[in-house]
């Protein structure tokens, strides 16, 4: 059971809040418009707080100091970004997820280390999947494997310009690197075993569930 704050009570936010509540989580929903809480229906078992999702007083009322997850799913990218920044940087919420409407902003979100769900359909299901997986890089699950997308962290390697060969990552962690994109967006590729990856590159990988802990040092927080 997790303590979850959902910011935004439109179609997606209300659906998400009910899904999480039905799964036994403690859920509090924030929306600036009190009328929006009607979207939750009569069977919603959580709580509500009227206010702005990035306002500190509102977040404290919603229980941010004991919060495990914040999901910012309003219709405004800037609002969701602000909620994510306040939740993670000011209150240290372990897992913050932001809904992203404009895909042009996706690289910026990744560089900031903000977990996100992009698109307008199945957003609630995607957020629940991320919460259940327990880590921000999750994209999908196939049996005993997870597909992860993340910004590569090589800062722990003792060099001024850290790099790593794809074959080294795959050999040491029994994973498969599916694709990568350079940090500046200059190139993307399906790698060979000899491909070189750099700090901050965006990486798509397939990893066994039980190996994610050992592999997590490659994933930027």
XYZ file of C-alpha atoms in Angstrom:
221
model
C 0.000 0.000 0.000
C 1.308 3.449 -0.962
C 0.388 7.014 -0.074
C -0.384 8.672 -3.400
C -1.243 12.257 -4.326
C -2.986 12.763 -7.657
C -2.925 16.353 -8.959
C -5.712 17.047 -11.437
C -9.216 15.575 -11.259
C -10.256 15.512 -14.888
C -11.008 12.317 -16.782
C -7.513 10.902 -16.366
C -6.974 12.047 -12.771
C -10.310 10.715 -11.535
C -9.813 7.396 -13.316
C -6.299 7.092 -11.913
C -7.410 7.964 -8.374
C -10.152 5.336 -8.426
C -7.844 2.663 -9.854
C -5.247 3.306 -7.153
C -7.839 3.470 -4.381
C -9.470 0.232 -5.537
C -6.024 -1.413 -5.339
C -5.745 -0.504 -1.651
C -3.632 2.652 -1.830
C -4.222 5.768 0.263
C -5.117 8.405 -2.333
C -5.581 12.159 -2.032
C -6.701 14.173 -5.060
C -5.848 17.859 -5.543
C -7.673 20.166 -7.952
C -8.093 23.930 -8.026
C -11.760 23.496 -8.981
C -13.852 21.853 -6.256
C -16.545 20.916 -8.807
C -14.040 18.599 -10.487
C -14.196 16.187 -7.546
C -17.619 15.093 -8.800
C -15.673 13.127 -11.450
C -14.527 10.740 -8.721
C -18.011 9.335 -8.204
C -19.645 8.177 -5.005
C -17.488 5.085 -4.466
C -14.140 6.865 -4.207
C -12.534 5.957 -0.868
C -9.794 8.599 -0.800
C -9.686 12.265 0.194
C -9.670 15.557 -1.702
C -8.011 18.952 -1.247
C -8.938 22.066 -3.208
C -5.979 24.167 -4.309
C -3.035 24.433 -6.678
C -0.991 21.274 -6.941
C 2.352 23.079 -6.736
C 1.359 25.186 -3.709
C 3.261 24.039 -0.618
C 0.388 24.600 1.803
C -1.942 22.589 -0.427
C 0.567 19.743 -0.730
C 1.087 19.605 3.035
C -2.692 19.360 3.547
C -2.704 16.483 1.052
C -0.015 14.639 3.019
C 3.097 15.242 0.902
C 5.415 14.785 3.877
C 4.428 11.098 4.080
C 3.862 10.647 0.364
C 5.337 7.796 -1.699
C 4.124 8.911 -5.139
C 2.864 12.125 -6.746
C 1.127 11.863 -10.124
C 0.666 15.241 -11.825
C -1.929 14.675 -14.548
C -3.475 18.074 -15.224
C -4.009 19.281 -18.792
C -1.084 21.701 -18.584
C 2.535 20.595 -19.053
C 3.935 23.578 -17.132
C 1.704 22.850 -14.140
C 2.680 19.182 -14.138
C 6.352 20.127 -14.365
C 6.058 22.531 -11.426
C 4.276 19.907 -9.322
C 6.997 17.385 -10.119
C 9.790 19.801 -9.236
C 8.209 20.901 -5.950
C 7.369 17.332 -4.933
C 10.792 15.874 -5.679
C 13.119 18.753 -4.784
C 11.365 20.371 -1.818
C 9.731 17.340 -0.231
C 11.860 14.462 -1.483
C 8.914 12.397 -2.715
C 10.520 9.139 -3.911
C 8.522 8.763 -7.128
C 7.054 11.678 -9.078
C 5.273 11.171 -12.406
C 4.169 13.969 -14.738
C 1.719 13.774 -17.622
C 3.214 15.244 -20.807
C 1.052 16.579 -23.626
C 3.665 18.096 -25.928
C 6.162 15.429 -27.081
C 8.602 18.195 -28.034
C 9.243 18.610 -24.296
C 10.070 14.960 -23.701
C 13.847 15.310 -24.009
C 13.833 18.173 -21.514
C 11.844 16.049 -19.053
C 14.340 13.217 -19.411
C 17.320 15.523 -18.938
C 15.700 16.857 -15.768
C 15.204 13.299 -14.577
C 11.407 13.635 -14.440
C 9.451 10.442 -14.928
C 6.584 11.023 -17.340
C 3.777 9.525 -19.369
C 3.287 10.959 -22.841
C 0.024 10.859 -24.767
C -3.688 11.255 -24.266
C -4.925 7.642 -24.201
C -4.417 4.946 -21.544
C -2.570 7.498 -19.399
C -4.113 6.300 -16.140
C -3.132 2.693 -16.885
C 0.419 3.775 -17.754
C 0.787 5.714 -14.495
C -0.518 2.798 -12.435
C 1.957 0.514 -14.193
C 4.818 2.848 -13.252
C 3.673 3.041 -9.629
C 3.391 -0.742 -9.343
C 6.835 -1.284 -10.906
C 8.334 0.996 -8.273
C 10.774 2.846 -10.508
C 10.576 5.694 -12.946
C 12.189 4.136 -16.011
C 9.455 1.529 -16.511
C 7.718 1.445 -19.912
C 6.182 -2.005 -20.131
C 6.315 -5.560 -18.769
C 6.675 -8.800 -20.737
C 6.540 -11.830 -18.448
C 9.694 -11.754 -16.327
C 11.186 -8.831 -18.280
C 10.731 -5.070 -18.058
C 11.347 -2.543 -20.813
C 13.047 0.559 -19.420
C 13.791 3.963 -20.907
C 16.227 6.153 -19.014
C 19.033 8.697 -19.211
C 22.345 6.879 -18.823
C 24.319 7.570 -15.637
C 28.048 6.889 -15.908
C 29.111 9.419 -13.284
C 30.323 6.603 -11.005
C 33.018 5.617 -13.537
C 36.357 7.144 -12.563
C 37.031 9.278 -15.643
C 36.408 12.823 -16.846
C 34.536 11.675 -19.969
C 32.863 8.379 -19.078
C 31.756 6.009 -21.810
C 30.717 2.376 -21.935
C 30.501 -0.199 -24.697
C 27.121 -1.868 -25.241
C 28.710 -5.323 -25.016
C 30.050 -4.501 -21.522
C 26.623 -3.512 -20.211
C 24.947 -6.554 -21.736
C 27.631 -8.980 -20.540
C 27.813 -7.723 -16.956
C 24.061 -7.525 -16.385
C 22.526 -10.110 -18.748
C 20.348 -7.498 -20.457
C 19.672 -6.306 -23.996
C 20.132 -2.709 -25.170
C 17.387 -2.155 -27.726
C 18.096 1.399 -28.926
C 19.737 4.648 -27.860
C 19.656 8.360 -28.629
C 22.471 10.841 -28.015
C 21.880 13.263 -25.157
C 21.762 16.232 -27.536
C 19.375 14.480 -29.924
C 21.961 14.471 -32.713
C 21.641 10.756 -33.512
C 19.724 7.620 -32.603
C 20.428 4.002 -33.446
C 19.790 0.327 -32.837
C 23.187 -0.574 -31.363
C 25.724 -3.224 -32.194
C 27.811 -4.805 -29.458
C 30.606 -2.335 -30.293
C 28.446 0.788 -30.022
C 29.695 3.345 -27.475
C 27.308 5.035 -25.049
C 27.956 8.355 -23.299
C 26.814 10.023 -20.100
C 23.253 11.338 -20.526
C 22.358 9.260 -23.607
C 18.749 8.061 -23.686
C 18.681 4.266 -23.580
C 15.945 1.694 -24.206
C 16.743 -1.623 -22.514
C 15.115 -4.962 -21.711
C 15.975 -6.199 -18.209
C 14.898 -9.151 -16.054
C 12.909 -8.081 -12.974
C 15.411 -9.531 -10.527
C 18.360 -7.737 -12.175
C 16.931 -4.204 -12.034
C 18.450 -3.505 -8.606
C 21.978 -4.261 -9.768
C 21.403 -2.428 -13.050
C 19.958 0.706 -11.413
C 23.335 2.444 -11.080
C 23.122 3.127 -14.842
C 19.778 4.940 -14.436
C 19.860 8.672 -13.661
C 17.621 9.633 -10.742
